[in-house]
CSV table of C-alpha atoms (C1' of nucleotides) in Angstrom, one decimal:
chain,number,residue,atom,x,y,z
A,646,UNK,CA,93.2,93.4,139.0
A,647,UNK,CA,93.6,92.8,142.5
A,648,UNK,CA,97.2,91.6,143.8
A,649,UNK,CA,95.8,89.3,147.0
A,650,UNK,CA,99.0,88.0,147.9
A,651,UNK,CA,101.2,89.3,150.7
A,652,UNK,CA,104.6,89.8,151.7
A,653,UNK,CA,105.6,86.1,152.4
A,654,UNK,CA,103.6,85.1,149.6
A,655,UNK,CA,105.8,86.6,147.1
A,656,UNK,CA,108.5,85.5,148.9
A,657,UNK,CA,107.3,81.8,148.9
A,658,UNK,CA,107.3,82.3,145.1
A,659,UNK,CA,110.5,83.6,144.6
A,660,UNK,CA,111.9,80.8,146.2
A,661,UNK,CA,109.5,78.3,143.5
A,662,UNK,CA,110.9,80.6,140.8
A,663,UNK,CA,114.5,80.4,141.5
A,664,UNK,CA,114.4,76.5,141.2
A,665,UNK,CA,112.7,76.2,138.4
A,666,UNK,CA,113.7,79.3,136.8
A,667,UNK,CA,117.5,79.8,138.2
A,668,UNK,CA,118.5,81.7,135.1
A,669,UNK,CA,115.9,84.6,135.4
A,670,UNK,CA,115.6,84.6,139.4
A,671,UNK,CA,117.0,87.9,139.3
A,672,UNK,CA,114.7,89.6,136.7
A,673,UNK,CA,111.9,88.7,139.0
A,674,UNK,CA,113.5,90.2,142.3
A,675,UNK,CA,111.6,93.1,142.9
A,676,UNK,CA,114.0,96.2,143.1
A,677,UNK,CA,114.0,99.7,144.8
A,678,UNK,CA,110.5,101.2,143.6
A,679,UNK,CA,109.2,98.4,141.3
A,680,UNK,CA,106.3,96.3,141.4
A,681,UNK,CA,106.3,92.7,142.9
A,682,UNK,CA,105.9,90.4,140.5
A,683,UNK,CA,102.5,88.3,140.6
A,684,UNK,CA,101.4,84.7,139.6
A,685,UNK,CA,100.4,84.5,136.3
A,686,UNK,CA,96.9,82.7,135.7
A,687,UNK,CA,96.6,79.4,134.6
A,688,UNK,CA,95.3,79.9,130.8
A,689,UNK,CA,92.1,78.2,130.0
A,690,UNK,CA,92.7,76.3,127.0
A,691,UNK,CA,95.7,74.2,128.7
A,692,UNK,CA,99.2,74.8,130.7
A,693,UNK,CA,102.6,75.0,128.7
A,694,UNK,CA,105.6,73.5,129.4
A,695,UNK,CA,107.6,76.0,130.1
A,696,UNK,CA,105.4,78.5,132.0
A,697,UNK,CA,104.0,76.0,134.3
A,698,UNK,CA,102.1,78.6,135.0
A,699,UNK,CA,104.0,80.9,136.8
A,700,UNK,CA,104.7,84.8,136.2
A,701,UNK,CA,107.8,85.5,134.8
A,702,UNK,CA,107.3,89.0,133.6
A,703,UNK,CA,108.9,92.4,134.8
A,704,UNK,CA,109.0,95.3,133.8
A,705,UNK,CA,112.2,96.6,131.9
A,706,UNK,CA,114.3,98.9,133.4
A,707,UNK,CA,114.9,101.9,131.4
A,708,UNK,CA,118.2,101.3,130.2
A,709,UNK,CA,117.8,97.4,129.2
A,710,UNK,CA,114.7,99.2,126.8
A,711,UNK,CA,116.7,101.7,125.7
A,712,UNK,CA,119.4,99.0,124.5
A,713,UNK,CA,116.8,96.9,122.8
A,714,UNK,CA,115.9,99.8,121.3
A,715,UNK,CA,119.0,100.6,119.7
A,716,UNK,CA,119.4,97.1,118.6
A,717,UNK,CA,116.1,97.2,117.1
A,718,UNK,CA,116.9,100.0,115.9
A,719,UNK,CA,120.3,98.6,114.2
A,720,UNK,CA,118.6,95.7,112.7
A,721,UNK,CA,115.2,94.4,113.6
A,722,UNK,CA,116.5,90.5,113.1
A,723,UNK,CA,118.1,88.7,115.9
A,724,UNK,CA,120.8,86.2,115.3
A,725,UNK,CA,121.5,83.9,118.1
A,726,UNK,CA,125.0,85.2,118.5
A,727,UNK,CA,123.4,88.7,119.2
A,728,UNK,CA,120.4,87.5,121.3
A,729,UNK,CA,123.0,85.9,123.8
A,730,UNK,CA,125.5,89.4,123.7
A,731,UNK,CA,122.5,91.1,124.6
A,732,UNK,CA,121.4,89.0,127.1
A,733,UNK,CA,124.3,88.9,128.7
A,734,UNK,CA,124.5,92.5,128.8
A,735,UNK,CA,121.7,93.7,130.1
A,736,UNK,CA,121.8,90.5,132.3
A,737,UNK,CA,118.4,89.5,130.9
A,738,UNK,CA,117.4,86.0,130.0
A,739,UNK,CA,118.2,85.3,126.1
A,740,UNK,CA,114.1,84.2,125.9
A,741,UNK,CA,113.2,87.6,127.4
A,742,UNK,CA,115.2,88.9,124.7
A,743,UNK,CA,114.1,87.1,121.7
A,744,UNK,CA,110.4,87.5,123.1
A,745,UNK,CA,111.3,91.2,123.2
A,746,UNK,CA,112.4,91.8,119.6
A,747,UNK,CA,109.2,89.6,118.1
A,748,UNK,CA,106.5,91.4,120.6
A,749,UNK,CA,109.0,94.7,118.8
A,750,UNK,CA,108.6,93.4,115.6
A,751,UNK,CA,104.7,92.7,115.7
A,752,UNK,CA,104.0,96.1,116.8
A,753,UNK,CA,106.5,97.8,114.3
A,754,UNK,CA,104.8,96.1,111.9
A,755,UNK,CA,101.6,97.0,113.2
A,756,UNK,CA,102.4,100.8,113.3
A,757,UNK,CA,103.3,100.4,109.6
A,758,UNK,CA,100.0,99.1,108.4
A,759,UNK,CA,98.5,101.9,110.3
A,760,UNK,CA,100.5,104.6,108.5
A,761,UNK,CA,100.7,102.8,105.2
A,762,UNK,CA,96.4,102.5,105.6
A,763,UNK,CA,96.6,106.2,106.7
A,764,UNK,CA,98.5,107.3,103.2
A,765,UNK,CA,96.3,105.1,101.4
A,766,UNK,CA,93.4,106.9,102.6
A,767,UNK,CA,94.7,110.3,102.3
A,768,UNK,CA,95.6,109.4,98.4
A,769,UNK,CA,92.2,108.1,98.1
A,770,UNK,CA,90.6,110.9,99.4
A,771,UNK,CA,92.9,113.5,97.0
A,772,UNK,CA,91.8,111.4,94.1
A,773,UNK,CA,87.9,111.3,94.7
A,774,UNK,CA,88.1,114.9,95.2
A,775,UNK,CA,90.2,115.4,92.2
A,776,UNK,CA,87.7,112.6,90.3
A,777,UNK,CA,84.9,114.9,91.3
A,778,UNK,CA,86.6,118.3,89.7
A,779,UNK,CA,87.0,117.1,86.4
A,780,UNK,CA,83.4,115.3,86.2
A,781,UNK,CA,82.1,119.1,87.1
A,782,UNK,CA,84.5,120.3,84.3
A,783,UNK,CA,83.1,117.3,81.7
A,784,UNK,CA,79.9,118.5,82.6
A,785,UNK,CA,80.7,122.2,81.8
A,786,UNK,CA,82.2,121.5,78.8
A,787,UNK,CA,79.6,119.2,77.5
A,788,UNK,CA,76.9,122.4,78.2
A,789,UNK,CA,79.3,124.7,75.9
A,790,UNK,CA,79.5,121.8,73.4
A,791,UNK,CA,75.8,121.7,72.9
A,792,UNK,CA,75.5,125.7,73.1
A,793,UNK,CA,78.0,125.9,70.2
A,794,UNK,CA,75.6,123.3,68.3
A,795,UNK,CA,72.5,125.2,68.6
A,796,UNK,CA,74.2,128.5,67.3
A,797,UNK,CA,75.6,126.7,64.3
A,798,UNK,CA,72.4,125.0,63.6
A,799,UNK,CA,70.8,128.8,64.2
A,800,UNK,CA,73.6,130.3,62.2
A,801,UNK,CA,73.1,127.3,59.5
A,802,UNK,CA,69.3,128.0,59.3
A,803,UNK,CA,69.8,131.3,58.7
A,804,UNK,CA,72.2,130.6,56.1
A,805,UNK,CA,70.2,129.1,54.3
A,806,UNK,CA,67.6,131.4,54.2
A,807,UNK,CA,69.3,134.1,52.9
A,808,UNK,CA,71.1,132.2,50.2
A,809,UNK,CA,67.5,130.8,49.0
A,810,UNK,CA,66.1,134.4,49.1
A,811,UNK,CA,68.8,136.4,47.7
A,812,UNK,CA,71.6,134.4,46.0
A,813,UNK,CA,73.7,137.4,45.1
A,814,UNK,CA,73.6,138.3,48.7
A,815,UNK,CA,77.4,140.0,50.0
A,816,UNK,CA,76.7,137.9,53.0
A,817,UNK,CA,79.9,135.8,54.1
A,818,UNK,CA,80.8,133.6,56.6
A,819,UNK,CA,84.0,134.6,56.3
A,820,UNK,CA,82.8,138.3,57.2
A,821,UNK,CA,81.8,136.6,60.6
A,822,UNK,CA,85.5,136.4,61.5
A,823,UNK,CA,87.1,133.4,63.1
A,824,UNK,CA,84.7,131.4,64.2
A,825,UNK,CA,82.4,131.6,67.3
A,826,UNK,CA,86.0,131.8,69.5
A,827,UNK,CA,85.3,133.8,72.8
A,828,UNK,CA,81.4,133.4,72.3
A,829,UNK,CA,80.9,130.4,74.6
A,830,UNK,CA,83.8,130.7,76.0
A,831,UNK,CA,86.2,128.5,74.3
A,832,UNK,CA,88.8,130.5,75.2
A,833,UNK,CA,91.8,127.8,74.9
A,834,UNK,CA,90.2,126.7,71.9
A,835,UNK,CA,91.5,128.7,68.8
A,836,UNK,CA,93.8,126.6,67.9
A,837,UNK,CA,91.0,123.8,66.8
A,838,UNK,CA,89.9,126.4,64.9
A,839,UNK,CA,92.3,127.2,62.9
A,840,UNK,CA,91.4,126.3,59.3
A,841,UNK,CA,92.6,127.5,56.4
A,842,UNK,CA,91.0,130.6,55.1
A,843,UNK,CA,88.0,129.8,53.1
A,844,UNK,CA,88.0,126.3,54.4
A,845,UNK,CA,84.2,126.9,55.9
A,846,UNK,CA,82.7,128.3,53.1
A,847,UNK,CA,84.1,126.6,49.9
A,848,UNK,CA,83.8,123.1,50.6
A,849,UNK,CA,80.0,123.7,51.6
A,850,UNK,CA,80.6,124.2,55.5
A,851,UNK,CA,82.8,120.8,56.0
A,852,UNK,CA,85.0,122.1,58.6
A,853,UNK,CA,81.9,122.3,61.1
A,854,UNK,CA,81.9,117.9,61.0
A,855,UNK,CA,85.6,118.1,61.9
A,856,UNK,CA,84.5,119.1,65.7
A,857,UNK,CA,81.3,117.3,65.6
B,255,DG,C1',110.9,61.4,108.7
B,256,DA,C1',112.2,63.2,113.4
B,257,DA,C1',114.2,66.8,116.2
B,258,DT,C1',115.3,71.4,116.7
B,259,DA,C1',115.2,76.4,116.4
B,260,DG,C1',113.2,80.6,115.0
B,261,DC,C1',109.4,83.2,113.6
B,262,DC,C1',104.6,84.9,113.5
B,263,DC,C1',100.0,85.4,115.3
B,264,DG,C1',96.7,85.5,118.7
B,265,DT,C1',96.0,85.9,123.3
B,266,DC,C1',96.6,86.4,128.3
B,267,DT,C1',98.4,89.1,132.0
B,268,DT,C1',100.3,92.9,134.3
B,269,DA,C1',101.6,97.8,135.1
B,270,DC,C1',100.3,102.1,134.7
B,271,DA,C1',97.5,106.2,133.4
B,272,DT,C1',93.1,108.5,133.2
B,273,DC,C1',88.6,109.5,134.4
B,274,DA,C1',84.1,109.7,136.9
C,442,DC,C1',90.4,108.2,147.5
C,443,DT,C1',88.7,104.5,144.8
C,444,DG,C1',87.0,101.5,141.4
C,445,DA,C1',86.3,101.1,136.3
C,446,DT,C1',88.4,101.3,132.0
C,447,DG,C1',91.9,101.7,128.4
C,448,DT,C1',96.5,101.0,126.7
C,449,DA,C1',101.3,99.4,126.3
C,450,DA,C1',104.2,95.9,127.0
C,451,DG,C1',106.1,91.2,128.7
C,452,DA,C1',105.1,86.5,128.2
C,453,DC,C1',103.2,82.3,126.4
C,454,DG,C1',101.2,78.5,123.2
C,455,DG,C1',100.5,76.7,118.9
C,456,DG,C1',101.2,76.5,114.0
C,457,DC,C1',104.4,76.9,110.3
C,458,DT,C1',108.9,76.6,108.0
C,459,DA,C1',113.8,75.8,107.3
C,460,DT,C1',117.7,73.3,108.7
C,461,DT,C1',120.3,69.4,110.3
DNA sequence: GAATAGCCCGTCTTACATCA
DNA sequence: CTGATGTAAGACGGGCTATT
């Protein structure tokens, strides 16, 4: 980024801008403290029409941005009749304008993608997190599931065996109390245990296939 | 269907800041 | 101080669409 060109240079192109480009001449005067304007390159894949290759960009000055700000702000679609108002007001071309609020628009939309991708991942992140908390708790539960299992099919065994060995024993099941709550911690889980009174017993231990 | 205008997208170019 | 590099912003070209 070298700027070769002197003094009269610039001055010779001025002079080429201002007939061929009478309505912007005075956006590409350079004013107190701003940069000279520079040839734009030719562009490798063909001139247009209407840059014929010459630069036609300046920096805004700080109000005519903070305007087209505003305006954007406002609404971020240009109608003609508004394009020209502005123009005229900030005594820019109506093109600079227009190329103004769609360079705006691109990179408005731009910065919404990169927010809207940012949520996105943020929510994604919160949900694989959250996926991974309740697989540890399915796997916790599924342990106390089988621990309850092997102490009915203990307590089942043993049932057995004393009924077959002494068949006027006083044992009861229902002298074991509510059933197995607390013991592998199941704590939240009384309620599924809540069977009628004699329930277990009398109909030959049916209320263990209800939570099977 | 041709002409025109406006928009979007991709790209080029420039201005400016930062860093080694 | 200087050159290299990155980034934001102004500008352009071409394609697409709606309107006249």
């Amino acid at each position: 980024m070298t700027n070769s060109m002197d003094h009269s240079q610039v001055e010779d192109e001025m002079v080429l801008i201002s007939r061929f480009y009478p309505g912007i001449y005075s956006q590409l005067v350079p004013q107190q403290g701003e940069a000279k304007p520079r040839r734009r390159k030719k562009k490798s894949k063909g001139e247009g029409s209407s840059g014929g290759g010459l630069l036609r960009k300046r920096k805004l000055s700080e109000e005519q941005a903070n305007q087209l700000e505003m305006s954007f702000g406002n609404e971020h679609k240009l109608e003609a009749e508004r394009k020209d108002k502005l123009a005229s007001e900030l005594g820019l071309d109506p093109r600079q304008v227009a190329v103004w609020f769609q360079n705006r628009r691109a990179r408005w939309r731009s910065k919404k993608m990169e927010e809207e991708y940012s949520k996105l991942k943020n929510e994604h992140e919160t949900t694989v997190v959250e996926k991974c908390r309740l697989e540890t708790e399915v796997l916790k539960l599924k342990e106390q599931l089988s621990d309850a299992e092997k102490e009915i099919q203990r307590m089942l065994e043993r049932c057995d065996g004393i009924s077959s060995n002494s068949p006027s024993s006083s044992f009861s099941m229902e002298a074991m109390g509510p059933p197995f709550v607390g013991e592998f911690g199941m704590e939240g889980f009384e309620n599924i245990f809540n069977v009628p009174e004699n329930n277990y017993i009398n109909h030959g231990m049916d209320w263990v296939d209800l939570y099977m």
